[in-house]
XYZ file of C-alpha atoms in Angstrom:
104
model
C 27.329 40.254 -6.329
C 30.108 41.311 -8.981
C 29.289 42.208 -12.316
C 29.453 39.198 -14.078
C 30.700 38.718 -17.878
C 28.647 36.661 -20.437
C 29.482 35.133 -23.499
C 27.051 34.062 -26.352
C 27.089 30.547 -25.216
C 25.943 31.141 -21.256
C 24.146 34.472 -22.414
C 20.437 32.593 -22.481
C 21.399 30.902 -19.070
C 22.412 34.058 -17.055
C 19.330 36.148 -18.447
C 17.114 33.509 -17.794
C 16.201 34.137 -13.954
C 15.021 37.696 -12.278
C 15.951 41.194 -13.456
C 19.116 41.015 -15.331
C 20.754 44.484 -16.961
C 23.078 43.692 -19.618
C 25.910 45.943 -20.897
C 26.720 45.104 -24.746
C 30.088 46.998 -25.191
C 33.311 46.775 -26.238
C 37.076 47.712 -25.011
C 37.632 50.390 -27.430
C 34.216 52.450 -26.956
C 34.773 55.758 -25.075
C 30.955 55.877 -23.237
C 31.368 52.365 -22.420
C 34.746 52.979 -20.175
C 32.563 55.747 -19.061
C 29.599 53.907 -17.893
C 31.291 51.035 -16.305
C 32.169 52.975 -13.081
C 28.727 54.257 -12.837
C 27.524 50.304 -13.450
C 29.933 49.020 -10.711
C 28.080 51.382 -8.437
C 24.458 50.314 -9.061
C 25.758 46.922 -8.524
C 27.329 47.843 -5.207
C 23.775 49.781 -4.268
C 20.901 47.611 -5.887
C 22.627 44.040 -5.953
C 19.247 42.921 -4.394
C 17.180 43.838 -6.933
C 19.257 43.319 -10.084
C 22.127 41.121 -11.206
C 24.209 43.189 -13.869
C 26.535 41.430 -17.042
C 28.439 42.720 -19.426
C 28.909 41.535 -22.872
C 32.149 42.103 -25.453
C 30.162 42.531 -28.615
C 33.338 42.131 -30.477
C 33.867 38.798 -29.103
C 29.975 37.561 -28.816
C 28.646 38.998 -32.087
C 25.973 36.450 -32.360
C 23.919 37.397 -29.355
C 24.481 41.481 -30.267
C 23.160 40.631 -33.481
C 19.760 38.327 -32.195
C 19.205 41.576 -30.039
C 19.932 43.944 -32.745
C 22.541 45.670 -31.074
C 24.275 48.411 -33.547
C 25.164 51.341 -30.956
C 27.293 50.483 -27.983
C 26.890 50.897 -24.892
C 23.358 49.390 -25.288
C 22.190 48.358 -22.101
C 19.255 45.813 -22.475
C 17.107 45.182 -18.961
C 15.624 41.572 -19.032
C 13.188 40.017 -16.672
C 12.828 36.052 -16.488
C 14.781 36.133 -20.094
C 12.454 38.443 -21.967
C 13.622 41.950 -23.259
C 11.961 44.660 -20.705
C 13.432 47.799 -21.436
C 16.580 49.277 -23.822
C 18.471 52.333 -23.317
C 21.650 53.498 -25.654
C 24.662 55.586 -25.009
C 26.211 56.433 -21.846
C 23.247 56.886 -18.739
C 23.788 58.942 -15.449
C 23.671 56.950 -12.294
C 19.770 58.282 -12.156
C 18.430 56.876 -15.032
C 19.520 53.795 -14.524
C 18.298 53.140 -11.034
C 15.032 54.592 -12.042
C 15.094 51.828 -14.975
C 16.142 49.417 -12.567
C 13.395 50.418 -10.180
C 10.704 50.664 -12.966
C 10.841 46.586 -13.438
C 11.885 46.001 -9.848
């Protein structure tokens, strides 16, 4: 499955269902266009266990703000729509499959 962008109004339905990482970002952040190679590679490997989406916090800023997102990238791991885990900044490869795996 591709990495699927979500806007503030299908946000609650795309979360909703399973284990769901979500990248809050934005064009012009640095670690984002870092991490976005490294999040198109989990998806490739783990697409079984995870579904991954990426929000544009400056174009969503409603849903960054009801998650109190104020570093990007945040990445925010739900499970059946509920908040799981968090993790800020740019992640190795690593870390995020061991998040993944910790709620898998």
């Amino acid at each position: 499955m591709a990495i699927k962008h979500v806007s503030d109004q299908n946000f609650a339905e795309e979360t909703s269902k399973g284990l769901v990482l979500v990248d809050f970002w934005a064009p012009w952040c640095g670690p984002c266009k870092m991490i976005a190679p490294v999040l198109e590679e989990i998806d490739g490997e783990m697409e079984e266990k995870v579904q991954i989406v990426k929000l544009d916090v400056d174009e969503n800023q409603e849903t960054a703000g009801k998650f109190g997102v104020m570093s990007i990238p945040t990445l925010l791991m739900f499970k059946d729509g509920n908040v799981v885990d968090q993790v800020v900044g740019f992640q190795p490869k690593e870390a995020l499959a061991d998040l993944i795996n910790k709620h898998a």
